[in-house]
Structure formats: structure tokens, C-alpha cells
Coordinates of C-alpha atoms in Angstrom, one line a residue:
Chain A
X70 CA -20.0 19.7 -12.0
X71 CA -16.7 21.0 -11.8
X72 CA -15.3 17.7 -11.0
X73 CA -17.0 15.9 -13.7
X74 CA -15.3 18.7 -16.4
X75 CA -11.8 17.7 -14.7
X76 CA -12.9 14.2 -15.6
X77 CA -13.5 14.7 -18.9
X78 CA -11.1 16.9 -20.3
X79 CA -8.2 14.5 -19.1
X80 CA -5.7 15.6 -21.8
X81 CA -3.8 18.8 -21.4
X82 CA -3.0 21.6 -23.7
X83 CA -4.9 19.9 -26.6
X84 CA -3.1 20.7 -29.8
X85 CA -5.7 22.6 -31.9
X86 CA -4.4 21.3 -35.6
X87 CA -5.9 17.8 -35.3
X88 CA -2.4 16.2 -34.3
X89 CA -2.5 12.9 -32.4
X90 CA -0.8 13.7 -28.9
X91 CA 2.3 11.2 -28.5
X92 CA 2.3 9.3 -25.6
X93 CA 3.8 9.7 -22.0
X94 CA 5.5 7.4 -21.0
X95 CA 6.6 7.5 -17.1
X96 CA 9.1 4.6 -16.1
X97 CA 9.6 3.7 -12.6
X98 CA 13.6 3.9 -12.8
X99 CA 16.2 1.4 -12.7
X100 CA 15.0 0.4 -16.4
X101 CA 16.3 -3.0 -17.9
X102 CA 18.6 -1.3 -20.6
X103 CA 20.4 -4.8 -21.4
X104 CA 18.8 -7.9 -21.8
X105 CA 15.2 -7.6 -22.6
X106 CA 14.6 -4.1 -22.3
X107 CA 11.3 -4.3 -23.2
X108 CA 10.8 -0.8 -21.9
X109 CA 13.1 1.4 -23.7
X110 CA 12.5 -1.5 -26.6
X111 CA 8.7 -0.6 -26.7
X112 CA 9.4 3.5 -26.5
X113 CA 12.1 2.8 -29.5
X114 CA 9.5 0.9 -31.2
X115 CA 7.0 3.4 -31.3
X116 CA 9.4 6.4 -32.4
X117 CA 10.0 4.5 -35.4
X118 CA 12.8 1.8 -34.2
X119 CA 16.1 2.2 -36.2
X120 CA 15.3 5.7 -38.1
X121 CA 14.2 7.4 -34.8
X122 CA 15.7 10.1 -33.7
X123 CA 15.7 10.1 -29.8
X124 CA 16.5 13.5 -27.9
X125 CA 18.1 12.6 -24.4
X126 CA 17.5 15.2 -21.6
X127 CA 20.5 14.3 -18.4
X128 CA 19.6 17.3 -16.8
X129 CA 18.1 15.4 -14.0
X130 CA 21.5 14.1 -13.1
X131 CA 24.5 15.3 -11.7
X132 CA 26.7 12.8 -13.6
X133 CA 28.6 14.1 -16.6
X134 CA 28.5 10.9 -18.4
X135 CA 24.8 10.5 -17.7
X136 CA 23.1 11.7 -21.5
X137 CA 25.9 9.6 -23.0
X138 CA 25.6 6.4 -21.7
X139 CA 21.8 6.8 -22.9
X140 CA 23.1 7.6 -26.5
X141 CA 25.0 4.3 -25.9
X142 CA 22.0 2.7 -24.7
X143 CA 19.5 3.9 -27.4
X144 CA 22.6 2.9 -30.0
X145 CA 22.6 -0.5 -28.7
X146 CA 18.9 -0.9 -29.7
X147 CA 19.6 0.2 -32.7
X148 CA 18.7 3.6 -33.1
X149 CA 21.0 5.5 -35.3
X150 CA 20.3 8.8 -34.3
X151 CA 20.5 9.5 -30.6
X152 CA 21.9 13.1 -29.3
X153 CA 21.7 14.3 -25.8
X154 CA 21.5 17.9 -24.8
X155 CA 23.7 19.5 -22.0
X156 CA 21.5 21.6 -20.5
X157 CA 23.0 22.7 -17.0
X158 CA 21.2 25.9 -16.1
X159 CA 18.6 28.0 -16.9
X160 CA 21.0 29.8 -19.6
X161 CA 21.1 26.0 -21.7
X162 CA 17.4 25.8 -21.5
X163 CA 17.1 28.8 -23.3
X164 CA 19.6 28.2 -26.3
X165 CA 18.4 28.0 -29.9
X166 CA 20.3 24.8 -30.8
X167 CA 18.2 22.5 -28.2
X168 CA 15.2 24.0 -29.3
X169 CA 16.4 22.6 -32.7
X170 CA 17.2 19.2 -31.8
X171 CA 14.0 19.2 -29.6
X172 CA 12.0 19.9 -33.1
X173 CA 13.7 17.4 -35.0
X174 CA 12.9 14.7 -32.3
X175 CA 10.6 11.4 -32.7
X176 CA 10.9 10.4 -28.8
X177 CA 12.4 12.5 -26.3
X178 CA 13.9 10.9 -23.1
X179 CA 14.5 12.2 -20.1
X180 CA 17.1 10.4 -17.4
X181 CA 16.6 10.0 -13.9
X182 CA 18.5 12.2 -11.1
X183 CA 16.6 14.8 -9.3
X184 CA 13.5 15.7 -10.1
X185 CA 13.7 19.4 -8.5
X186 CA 16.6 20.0 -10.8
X187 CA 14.5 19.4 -14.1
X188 CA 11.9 21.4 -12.5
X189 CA 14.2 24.3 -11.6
X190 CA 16.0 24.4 -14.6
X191 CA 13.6 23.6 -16.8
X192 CA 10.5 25.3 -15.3
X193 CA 9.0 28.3 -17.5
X194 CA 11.8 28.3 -20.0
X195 CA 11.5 27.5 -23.7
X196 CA 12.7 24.2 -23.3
X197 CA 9.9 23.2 -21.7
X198 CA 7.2 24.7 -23.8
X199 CA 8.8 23.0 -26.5
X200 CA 9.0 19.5 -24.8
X201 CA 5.0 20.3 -24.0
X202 CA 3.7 21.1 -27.9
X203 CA 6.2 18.6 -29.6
X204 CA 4.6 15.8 -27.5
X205 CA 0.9 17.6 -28.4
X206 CA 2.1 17.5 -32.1
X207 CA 2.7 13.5 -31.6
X208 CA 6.5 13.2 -30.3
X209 CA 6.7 10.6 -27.6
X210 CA 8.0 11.9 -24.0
X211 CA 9.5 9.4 -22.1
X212 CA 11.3 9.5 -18.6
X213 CA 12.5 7.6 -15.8
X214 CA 12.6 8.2 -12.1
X215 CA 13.1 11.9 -11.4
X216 CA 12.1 12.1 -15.3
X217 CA 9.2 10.4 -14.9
X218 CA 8.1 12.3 -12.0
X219 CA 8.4 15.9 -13.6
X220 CA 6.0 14.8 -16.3
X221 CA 2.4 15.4 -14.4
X222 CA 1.2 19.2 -13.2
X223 CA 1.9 18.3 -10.0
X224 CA 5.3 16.7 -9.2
X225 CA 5.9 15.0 -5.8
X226 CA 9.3 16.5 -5.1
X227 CA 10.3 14.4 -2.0
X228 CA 8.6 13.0 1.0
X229 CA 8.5 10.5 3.7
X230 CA 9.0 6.4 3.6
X231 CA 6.6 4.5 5.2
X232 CA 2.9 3.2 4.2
X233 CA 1.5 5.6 6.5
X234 CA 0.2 8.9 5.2
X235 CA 0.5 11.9 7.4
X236 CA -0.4 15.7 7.1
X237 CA 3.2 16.6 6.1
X238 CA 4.6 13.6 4.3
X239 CA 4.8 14.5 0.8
X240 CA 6.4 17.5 -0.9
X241 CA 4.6 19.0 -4.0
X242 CA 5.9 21.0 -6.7
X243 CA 4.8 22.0 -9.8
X244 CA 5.8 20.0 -12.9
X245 CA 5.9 19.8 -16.6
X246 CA 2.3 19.6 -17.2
X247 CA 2.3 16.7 -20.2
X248 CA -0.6 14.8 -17.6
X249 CA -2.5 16.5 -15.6
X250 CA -4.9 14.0 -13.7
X251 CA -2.1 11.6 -11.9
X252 CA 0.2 12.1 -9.8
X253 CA 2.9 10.1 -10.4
X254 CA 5.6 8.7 -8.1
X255 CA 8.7 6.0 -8.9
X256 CA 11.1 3.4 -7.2
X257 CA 7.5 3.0 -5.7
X258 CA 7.7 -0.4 -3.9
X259 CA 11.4 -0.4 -3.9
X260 CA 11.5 2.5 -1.8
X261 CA 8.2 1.8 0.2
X262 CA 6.2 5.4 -0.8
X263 CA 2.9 4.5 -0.7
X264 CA 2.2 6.6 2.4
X265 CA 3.7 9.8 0.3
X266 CA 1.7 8.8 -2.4
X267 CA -1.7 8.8 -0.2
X268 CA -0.7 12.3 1.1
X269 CA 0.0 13.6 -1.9
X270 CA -3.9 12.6 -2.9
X271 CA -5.5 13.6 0.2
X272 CA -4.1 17.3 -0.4
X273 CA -6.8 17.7 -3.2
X274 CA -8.1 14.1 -4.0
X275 CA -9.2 15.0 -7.6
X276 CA -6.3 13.4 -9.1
X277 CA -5.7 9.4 -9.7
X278 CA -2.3 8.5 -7.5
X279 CA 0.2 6.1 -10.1
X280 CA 2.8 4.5 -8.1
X281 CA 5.6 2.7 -10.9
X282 CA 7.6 0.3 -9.6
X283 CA 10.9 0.2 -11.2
X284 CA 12.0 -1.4 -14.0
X285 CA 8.2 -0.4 -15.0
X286 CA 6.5 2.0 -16.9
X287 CA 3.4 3.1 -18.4
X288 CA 2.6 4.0 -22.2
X289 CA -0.1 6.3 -21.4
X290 CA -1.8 7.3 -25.2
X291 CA -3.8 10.0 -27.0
X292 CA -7.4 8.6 -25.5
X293 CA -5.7 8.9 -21.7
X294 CA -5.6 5.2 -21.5
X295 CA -2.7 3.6 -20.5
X296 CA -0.8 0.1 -20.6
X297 CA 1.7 -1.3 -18.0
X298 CA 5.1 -2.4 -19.9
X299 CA 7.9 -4.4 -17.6
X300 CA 8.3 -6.2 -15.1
X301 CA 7.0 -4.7 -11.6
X302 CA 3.7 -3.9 -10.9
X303 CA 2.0 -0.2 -11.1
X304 CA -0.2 0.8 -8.2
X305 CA -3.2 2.9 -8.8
X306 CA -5.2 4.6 -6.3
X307 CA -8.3 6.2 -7.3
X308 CA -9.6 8.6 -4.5
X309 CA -13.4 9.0 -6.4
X310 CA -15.5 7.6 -4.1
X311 CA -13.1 8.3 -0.9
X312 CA -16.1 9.4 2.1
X313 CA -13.9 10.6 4.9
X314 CA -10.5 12.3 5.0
X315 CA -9.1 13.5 8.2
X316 CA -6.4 15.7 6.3
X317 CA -8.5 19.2 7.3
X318 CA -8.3 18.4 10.7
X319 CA -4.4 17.3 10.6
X320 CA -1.6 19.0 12.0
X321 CA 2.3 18.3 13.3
X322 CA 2.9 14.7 11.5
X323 CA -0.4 13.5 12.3
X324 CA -1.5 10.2 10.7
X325 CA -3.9 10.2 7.8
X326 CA -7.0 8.3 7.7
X327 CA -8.6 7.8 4.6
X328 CA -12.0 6.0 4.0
X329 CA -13.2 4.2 0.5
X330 CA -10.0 4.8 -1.9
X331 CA -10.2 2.5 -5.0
X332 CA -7.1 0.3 -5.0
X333 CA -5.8 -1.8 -8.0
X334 CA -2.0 -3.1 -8.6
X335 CA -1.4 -3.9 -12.5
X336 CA 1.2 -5.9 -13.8
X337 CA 2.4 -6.3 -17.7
X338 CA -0.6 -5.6 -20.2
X339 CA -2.7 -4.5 -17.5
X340 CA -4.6 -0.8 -18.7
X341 CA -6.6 2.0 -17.0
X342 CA -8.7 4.3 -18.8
X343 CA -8.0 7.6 -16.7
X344 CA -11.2 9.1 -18.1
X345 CA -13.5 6.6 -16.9
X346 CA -11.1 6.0 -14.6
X347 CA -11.7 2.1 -14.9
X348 CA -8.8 -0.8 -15.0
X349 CA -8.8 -3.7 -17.5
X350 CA -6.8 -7.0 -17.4
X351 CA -4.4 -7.9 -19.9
X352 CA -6.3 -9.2 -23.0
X353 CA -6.5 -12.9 -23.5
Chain B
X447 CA -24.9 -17.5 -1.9
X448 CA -22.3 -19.1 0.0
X449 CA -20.0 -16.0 -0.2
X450 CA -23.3 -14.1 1.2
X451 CA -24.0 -16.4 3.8
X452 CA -19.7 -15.9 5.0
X453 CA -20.4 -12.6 5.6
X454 CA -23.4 -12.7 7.7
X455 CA -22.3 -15.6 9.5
X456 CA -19.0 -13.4 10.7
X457 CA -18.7 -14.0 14.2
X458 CA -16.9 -17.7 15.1
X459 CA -18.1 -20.4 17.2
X460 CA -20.9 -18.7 18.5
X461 CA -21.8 -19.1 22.5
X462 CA -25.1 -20.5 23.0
X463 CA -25.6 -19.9 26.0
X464 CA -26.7 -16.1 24.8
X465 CA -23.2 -14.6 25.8
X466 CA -21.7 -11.9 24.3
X467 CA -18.5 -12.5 23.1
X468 CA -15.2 -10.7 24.0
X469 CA -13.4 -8.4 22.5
X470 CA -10.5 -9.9 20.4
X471 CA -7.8 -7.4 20.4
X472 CA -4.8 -7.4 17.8
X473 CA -2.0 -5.0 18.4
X474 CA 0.7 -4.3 15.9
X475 CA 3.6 -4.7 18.1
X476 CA 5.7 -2.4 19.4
X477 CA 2.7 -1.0 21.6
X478 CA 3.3 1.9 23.9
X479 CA 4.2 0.5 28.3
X480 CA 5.0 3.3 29.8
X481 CA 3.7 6.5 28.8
X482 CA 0.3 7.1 27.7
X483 CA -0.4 3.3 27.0
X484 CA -3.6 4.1 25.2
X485 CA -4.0 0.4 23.6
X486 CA -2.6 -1.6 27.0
X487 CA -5.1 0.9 29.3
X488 CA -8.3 0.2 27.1
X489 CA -7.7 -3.7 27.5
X490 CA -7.0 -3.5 30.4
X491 CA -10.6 -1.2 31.5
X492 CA -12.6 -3.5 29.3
X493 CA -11.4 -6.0 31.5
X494 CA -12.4 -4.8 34.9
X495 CA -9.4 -2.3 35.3
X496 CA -7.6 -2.7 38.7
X497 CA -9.8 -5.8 39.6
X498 CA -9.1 -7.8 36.4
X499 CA -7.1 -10.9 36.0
X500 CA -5.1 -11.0 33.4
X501 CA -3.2 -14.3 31.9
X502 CA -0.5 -13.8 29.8
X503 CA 0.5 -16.5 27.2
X504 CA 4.0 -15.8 26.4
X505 CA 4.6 -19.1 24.4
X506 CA 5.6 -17.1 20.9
X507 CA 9.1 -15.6 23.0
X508 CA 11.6 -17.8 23.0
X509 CA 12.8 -14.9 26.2
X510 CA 12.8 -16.4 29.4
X511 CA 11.3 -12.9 30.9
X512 CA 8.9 -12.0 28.3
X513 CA 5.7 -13.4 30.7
X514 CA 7.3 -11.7 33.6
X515 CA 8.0 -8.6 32.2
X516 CA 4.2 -8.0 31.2
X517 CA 3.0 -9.4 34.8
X518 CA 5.5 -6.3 35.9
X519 CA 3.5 -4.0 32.8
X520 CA 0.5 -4.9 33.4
X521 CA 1.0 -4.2 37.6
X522 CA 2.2 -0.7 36.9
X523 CA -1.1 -0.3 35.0
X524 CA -2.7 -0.7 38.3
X525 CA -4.0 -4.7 38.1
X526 CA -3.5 -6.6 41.1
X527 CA -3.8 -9.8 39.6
X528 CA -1.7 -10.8 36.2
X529 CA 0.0 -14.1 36.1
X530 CA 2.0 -15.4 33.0
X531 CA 1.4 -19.0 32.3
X532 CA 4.9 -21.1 31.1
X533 CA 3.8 -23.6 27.9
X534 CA 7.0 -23.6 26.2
X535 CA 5.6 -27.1 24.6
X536 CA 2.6 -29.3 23.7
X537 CA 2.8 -31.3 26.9
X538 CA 3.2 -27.9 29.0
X539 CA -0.4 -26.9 26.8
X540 CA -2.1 -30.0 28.4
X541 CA -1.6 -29.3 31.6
X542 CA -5.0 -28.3 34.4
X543 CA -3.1 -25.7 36.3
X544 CA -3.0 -23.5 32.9
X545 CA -6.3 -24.6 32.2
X546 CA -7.9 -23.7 35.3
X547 CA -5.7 -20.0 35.7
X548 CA -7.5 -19.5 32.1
X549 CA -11.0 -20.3 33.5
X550 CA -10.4 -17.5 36.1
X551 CA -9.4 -14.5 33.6
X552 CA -10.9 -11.3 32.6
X553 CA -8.5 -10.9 29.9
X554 CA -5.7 -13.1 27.8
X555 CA -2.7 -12.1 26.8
X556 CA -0.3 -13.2 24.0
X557 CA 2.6 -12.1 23.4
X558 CA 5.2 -11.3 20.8
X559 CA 7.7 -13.7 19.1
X560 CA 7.3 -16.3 16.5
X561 CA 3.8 -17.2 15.3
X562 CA 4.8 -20.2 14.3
X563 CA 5.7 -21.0 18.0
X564 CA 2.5 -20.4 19.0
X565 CA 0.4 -21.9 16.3
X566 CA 2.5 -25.2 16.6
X567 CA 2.6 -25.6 20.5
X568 CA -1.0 -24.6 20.8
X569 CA -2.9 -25.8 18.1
X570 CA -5.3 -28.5 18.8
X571 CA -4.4 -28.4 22.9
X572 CA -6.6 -27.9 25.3
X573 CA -5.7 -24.7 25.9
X574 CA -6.6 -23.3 22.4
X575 CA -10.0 -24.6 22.7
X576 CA -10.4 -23.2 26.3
X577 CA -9.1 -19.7 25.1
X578 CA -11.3 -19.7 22.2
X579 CA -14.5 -20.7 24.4
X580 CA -13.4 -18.1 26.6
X581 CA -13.5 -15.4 24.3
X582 CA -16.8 -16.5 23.2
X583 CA -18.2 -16.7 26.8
X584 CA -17.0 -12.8 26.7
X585 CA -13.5 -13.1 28.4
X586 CA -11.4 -10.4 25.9
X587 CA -8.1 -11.7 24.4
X588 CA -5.8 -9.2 23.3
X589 CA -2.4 -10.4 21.2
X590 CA 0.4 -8.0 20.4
X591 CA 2.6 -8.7 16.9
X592 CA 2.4 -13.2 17.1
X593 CA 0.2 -12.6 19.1
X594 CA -1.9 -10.8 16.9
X595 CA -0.8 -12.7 13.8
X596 CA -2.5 -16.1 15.5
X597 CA -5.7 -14.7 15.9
X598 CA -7.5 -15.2 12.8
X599 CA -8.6 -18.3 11.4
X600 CA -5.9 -18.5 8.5
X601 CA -2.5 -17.0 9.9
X602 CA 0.3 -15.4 8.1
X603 CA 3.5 -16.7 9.2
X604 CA 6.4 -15.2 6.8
X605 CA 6.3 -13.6 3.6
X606 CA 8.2 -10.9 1.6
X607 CA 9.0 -7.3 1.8
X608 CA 7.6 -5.1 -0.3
X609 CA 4.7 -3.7 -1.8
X610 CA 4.2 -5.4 -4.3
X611 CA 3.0 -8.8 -4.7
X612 CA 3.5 -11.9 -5.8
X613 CA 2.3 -15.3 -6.4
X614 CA 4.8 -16.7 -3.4
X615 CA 5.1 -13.7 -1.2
X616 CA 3.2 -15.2 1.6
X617 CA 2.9 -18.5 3.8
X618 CA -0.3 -19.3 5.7
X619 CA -0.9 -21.3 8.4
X620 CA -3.9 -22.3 10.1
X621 CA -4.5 -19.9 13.0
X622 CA -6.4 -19.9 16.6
X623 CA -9.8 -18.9 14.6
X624 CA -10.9 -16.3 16.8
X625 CA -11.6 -14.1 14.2
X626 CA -12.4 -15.7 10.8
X627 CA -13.3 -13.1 8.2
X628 CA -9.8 -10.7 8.9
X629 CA -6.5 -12.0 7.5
X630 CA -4.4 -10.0 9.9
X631 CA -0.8 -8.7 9.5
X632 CA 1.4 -7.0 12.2
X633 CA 4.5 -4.2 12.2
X634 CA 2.7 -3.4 9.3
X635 CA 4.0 0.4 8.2
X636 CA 6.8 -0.4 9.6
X637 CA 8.1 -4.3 7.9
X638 CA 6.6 -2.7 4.5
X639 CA 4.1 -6.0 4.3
X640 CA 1.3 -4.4 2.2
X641 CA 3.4 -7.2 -0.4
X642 CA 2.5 -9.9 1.4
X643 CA -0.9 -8.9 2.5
X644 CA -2.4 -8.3 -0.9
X645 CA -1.0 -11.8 -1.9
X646 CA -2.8 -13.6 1.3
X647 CA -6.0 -11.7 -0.3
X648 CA -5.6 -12.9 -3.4
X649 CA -5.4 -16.5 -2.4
X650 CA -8.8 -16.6 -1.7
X651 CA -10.6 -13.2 -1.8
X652 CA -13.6 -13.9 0.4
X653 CA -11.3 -11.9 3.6
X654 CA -10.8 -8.7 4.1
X655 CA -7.0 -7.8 4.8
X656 CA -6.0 -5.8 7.6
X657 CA -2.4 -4.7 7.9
X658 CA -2.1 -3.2 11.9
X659 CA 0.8 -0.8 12.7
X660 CA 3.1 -1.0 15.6
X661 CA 1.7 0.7 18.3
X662 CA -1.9 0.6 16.7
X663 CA -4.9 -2.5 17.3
X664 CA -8.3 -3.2 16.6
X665 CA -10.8 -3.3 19.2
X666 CA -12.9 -6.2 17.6
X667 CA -16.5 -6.1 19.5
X668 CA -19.0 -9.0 19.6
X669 CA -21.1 -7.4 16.8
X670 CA -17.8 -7.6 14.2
X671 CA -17.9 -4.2 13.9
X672 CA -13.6 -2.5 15.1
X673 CA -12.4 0.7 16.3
X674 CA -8.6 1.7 15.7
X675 CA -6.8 2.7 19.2
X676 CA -3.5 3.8 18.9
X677 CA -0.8 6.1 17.6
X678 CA -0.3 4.7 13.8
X679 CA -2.6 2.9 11.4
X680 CA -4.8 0.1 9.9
X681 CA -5.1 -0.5 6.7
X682 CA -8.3 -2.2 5.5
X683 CA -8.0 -3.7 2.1
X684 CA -11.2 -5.0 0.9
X685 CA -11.6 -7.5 -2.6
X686 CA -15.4 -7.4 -2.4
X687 CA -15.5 -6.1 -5.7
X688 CA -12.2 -7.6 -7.2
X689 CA -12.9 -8.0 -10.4
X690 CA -9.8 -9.4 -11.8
X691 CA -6.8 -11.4 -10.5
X692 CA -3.6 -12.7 -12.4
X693 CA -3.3 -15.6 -9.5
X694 CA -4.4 -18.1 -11.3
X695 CA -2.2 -18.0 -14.3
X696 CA 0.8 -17.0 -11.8
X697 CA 3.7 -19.0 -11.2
X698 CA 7.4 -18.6 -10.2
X699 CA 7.2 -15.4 -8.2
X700 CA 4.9 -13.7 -11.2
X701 CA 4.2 -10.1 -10.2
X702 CA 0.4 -10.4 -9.8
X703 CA -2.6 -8.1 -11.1
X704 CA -5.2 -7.5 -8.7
X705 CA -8.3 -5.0 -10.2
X706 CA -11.0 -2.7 -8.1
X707 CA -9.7 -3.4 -4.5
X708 CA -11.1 -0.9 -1.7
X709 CA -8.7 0.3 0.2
X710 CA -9.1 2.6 4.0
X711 CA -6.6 3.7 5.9
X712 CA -7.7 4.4 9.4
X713 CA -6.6 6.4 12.6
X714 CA -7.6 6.8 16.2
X715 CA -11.0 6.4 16.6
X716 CA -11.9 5.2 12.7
X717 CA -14.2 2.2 13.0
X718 CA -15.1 -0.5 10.4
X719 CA -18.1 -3.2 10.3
X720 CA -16.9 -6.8 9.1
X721 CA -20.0 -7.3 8.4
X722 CA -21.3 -4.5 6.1
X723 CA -17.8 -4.5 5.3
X724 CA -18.2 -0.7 5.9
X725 CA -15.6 2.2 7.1
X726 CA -16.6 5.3 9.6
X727 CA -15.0 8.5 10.7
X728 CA -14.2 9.0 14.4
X729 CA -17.6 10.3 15.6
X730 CA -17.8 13.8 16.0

């Protein structure tokens, strides 16, 4: 019973004044941001193209020039108003004038890096209560590689390479919370995680495991459906029917074995309806 | 009805002289010699343990001591009688001596090296028949990375890295045929083939894929049913309910979509039926 209310109430913190949630859009990394970036293209698109105003979050990264090669970026594709924030510590995420900016936004974009520094800086402060209701309110959140991994509840922070799972190959932390029934990891085939990815499911296999390749991303919308946009393929694996796990029994690195997972790999226009929890090809 | 009738009909060229057939035995490479040998000690008890004769087909190494040095393993495992045969080409694969040393044996051995080796000095000999009818007449054949790789009935000989796949990420070759419902791949974990695997699948989706670790195999029994020995894992991917492929509208190295795969992932002591098609725990 409990299971079947997880499955239902897929969208978190529902905004209670009849706003359509914006989407969430997790990108893989390594984003085409040049010719035919018909990633960050799509995401400009839908804040409104030209008049958007896109928020850029570089807290991720340790590079200075990090939020201003994505004002650059989002320039170049024509958007006119592009500002990113420097938030460095915990004493930034608490400043009046991003909470501003973040209120003004129509898309807000957050850069790759390291996903334990969004969570540690971000984690708990206004910042990222304010990321959470704008996007409830309708603002589009979008963010690649570390960015796109802070988005779900629960944020695999680092783990091992390798298709095998084990009992101690993933790292969990808690994330922003903007999805709450994936688990969501990047750079997926590039840097072979499918074995963190199964861990990270067999730890509590109520959530749907996303794995985005880079230069890939999906738009997920306001019914929890979402669309695959670039040009890798997103790996889904659904753990609903999954018979046998040998994860209570593991100990010290032991291998995983893991009986009935639902596998699908989607490329462009593919989409899976996380409440049903059903995929669907591209339409003809 | 014909795809019914493939999976009853699993088990090749049947004997019908009412023998049970051997166990076919593909190892991922890399197995363990020395200490606790788990996979070279099983194949070597099914066999008769110290009693046994064992042949060892080293035609995939292109290494002069690759037959000796598992005449030398197989010794310090406590058999008495091991004996690699020397077929380094099709003439060598006629000849009555190897023929007859293979009439004599409890078990067969192939080794590592190039599939392609052995699938194009082998095929059509005398010797491929003979090891075929042997394993039907019960004799067990056991194959570790090539060697494992020529089992099935259609063989993967190269492919791409990667997880993800694509519409030319894999070549096939026609294989020994001992097993012909499995498309097999080897150093799987390890050579990040799940890629290359999932493409083979797609092909033609009437296989099930197994992708074998290095020091990990399949005992495959006479009733199709397997059991995983060793230290890493098998990967079962199985398209019975594929529902949707992009491979037919793929071309140039597409990224493909493949919908509602199964997927297991088994350790030590997991078992799967071919036929049912049908994962189990370890027993209790």
C-alpha cells in the first residue's frame, strides 16, 4: 500500500496555488554548447528563447570563470538576460540579492563540478528552498553533471566504476529534492557506472535508477513524464518487479545479485511516464 | 509459434542415443589457477576429478605455451591425465591423432586468445563436429574468454566499448553451436561490453544475452537450466518482452532505443532456466 502511494504521488512539494511545476531537466554533462546544442537550445526554448532570463548557478565548480562562460554560452543562443551568481559558501547562499535574481528567473541552470559541493553549500539554506518553490511555481531547473545529480532526494555522491554492483559501491547523499522517485546518475556510459547505479537501487529499490549519458538530458514535465533530448542514450532501470536481491546478506565488497530489474535504453524522443513507470518510443 | 517452438527446442543437436548431454561451461577469462580455483575445480570434478582426461584446445593463443601451461594447471589440480592438442591450422584440425585424443576425454578445454582464431581454424573440421558430438554424448566442454566466446551458435567477435549501443557496435560470426539460445560475451565488467551486448540482442531478439565476468562462468546443464560459479558476475539480459527497438530505422552508428528489456544480475550460486527463461536465488 505504501508503495503504491510512493507511486502515485510522484511529484514533490506540490505547489498548492494551482501553478504548473516547470520542468527538470537533468543533462548528462559534457553538453554540446556550440553547434547544435539542442540541449541547452530546447531548455532556452522553453524559458521563453530570447526574453528569458536564465539564472546560472557555478557553485558546483571550482573554476572562477565557470558561471561566465555559461552567460557567454546562454548569450550566444540568444538570450539577452543571463546572470550567474557567485555563491562560494554557505554565507552566499544566504544573501538577499540571489534570492532576488533567483525570483526574477525563467530557467535556472546549474553547472557541473562537484556535486557534494552544491549539496554542502547549498543544502538547508535559503537558496535552496528558493530553487525548490520557484521550479513548483513553473521556473525550469536545469543542470548538468554534478548539477544534474543534486536535483533528485537522493544524490549519488560518488562510487565505484565497473558494471558490477557490490554492497559498498555507491555513495548516497541527500539532494535537492526537485524529483523524488529517480535516482539519477551522469557521464553514465562515458564513465562506465552502471554497477553504482544498480547499488544505489538495491539500497531501497523503490526508486526508478536514470543513468544520462552525456551530451544527454531529460526534460522531465509537470505529469512526471519525461523525454530524452541529445545525442546519447538514457538508461532506465526499473527495480518494480525485481524477486531476489542479495544486498541484506552482503558484506566487505561483495558482489550484488539482482533478479527481474526492468531494463530499457532510450535514445532522442524516447519518453517514460515515471508514474506508470512505462517507456514509449519516439512518436512517428 | 516459431519463436515458441525456439524456446522449447533449446538444447542443440540433440543425442539420440538417450544421453545426457555435457555441461558446456563458459568462463569469463581471467579465471582463478592457483588459489581457491572454484570454477577450474568444479570442471574439473564434473569430469571425474583426479581420473579425468582432459584435452585442451589452445588454437585461439597465438602463445606457443598456452596448451602447456594448462596441462601444468590442470596437473596441480590433481588430474593425471591432461594433454593439449597443437591445431594451429585447418590441415592440423583434420588430423586422426586429435580426433581420437578427443574421443578419449572427460572434459575439453579451450582456451583464451582470439575468437576469430578459433572460429576460422575450426569451423567446419572434423574436430568441431567431433567436439560438438562429444558434448552431446555428455563429455563437458568448458572455454575460458575465446573460448567461451565460440560456444554459442552466433559468436561475438569485436565490438565497441561502452554502454551504450549502437547500430554497428558489434560483429558476429558464426560460432561452434554448442549452445544456441545464449549470445555470450566475456571480460564482461571488466571490457565495459554491456554496448556491444545489447546491440547483438537487438539484431535479432529471439536470444537471451549473457555478459560473463572474468573470473565468473556458467555451468550450463543438459536441462538448459545455469548456475553462476565464481567470484564476479553474469548479467542476463533478456528481450522477451521488448516491445520497441530503433534498429530498424538505425544507420551510421545511430544510438539505438531498446524498450522493456529484463535485466538479472547474478552471483555465486544464482541459477537461470533458458528455457522458462527464469532467474533463482542461491538456494537457501
Amino acid at each position: 500500500m505504501v508503495y503504491l502511494k510512493i507511486r502515485k504521488t510522484v511529484s514533490p512539494s506540490p505547489d498548492k496555488q494551482g501553478h504548473t511545476r516547470g520542468y527538470v531537466i537533468p543533462i548528462g554533462g559534457a553538453e554540446e554548447r556550440a553547434n547544435s546544442p539542442s540541449i541547452l537550445e530546447k531548455f532556452v526554448s522553453l524559458c521563453g528563447g530570447d526574453s528569458a532570463h536564465i539564472v546560472i548557478i557555478p557553485t558546483a565548480s571550482v573554476l572562477e570563470d565557470t558561471g561566465d562562460r555559461y552567460v557567454e554560452i546562454f548569450r550566444n543562443l540568444g538570450v539577452k538576460s543571463a546572470v550567474s551568481l557567485t555563491i562560494n559558501d554557505r554565507a552566499d547562499a544566504g544573501r538577499q540579492v540571489h534570492l532576488d535574481e533567483i525570483a526574477k528567473a525563467d530557467g535556472i541552470f546549474m553547472t557541473g563540478g562537484n556535486q557534494l559541493r552544491l549539496s554542502t553549500i547549498l543544502g538547508g539554506t535559503d537558496i535552496a528552498q528558493k530553487i525548490r518553490k520557484m521550479n513548483a511555481m513553473g521556473v525550469h531547473v536545469a543542470g548538468t553533471s554534478a548539477g544534474a545529480a543534486i536535483m533528485p532526494q537522493h544524490m549519488i555522491a560518488g562510487g565505484s566504476m565497473g558494471n558490477t554492483p557490490s554492497n559498498d559501491g555507491v555513495n548516497l547523499a541527500p539532494g535537492l529534492g526537485l524529483v523524488n522517485t529517480l535516482l539519477i546518475d551522469q557521464h553514465f556510459s562515458q564513465r562506465d557506472r552502471i554497477g553504482r547505479l544498480l547499488t544505489a537501487i538495491s539500497y531501497n529499490p523503490y526508486m526508478v535508477g536514470v543513468g544520462i549519458d552525456e551530451d544527454t538530458s531529460i526534460f522531465i514535465d509537470s505529469d512526471q513524464r519525461f523525454e530524452v533530448v541529445g545525442s546519447g542514450t538514457v538508461t532506465v532501470i526499473d527495480p518494480s518487479d525485481l524477486s531476489y536481491t542479495s544486498m541484506s546478506k552482503a558484506s566487505g565488497g561483495d558482489t550484488l545479485s539482482l533478479l527481474d530489474l526492468k531494463l530499457h535504453v532510450l535514445s532522442v524522443g524516447c519518453q517514460f511516464d515515471m508514474g506508470q513507470r512505462k517507456p514509449y518510443p519516439p512518436p512517428e
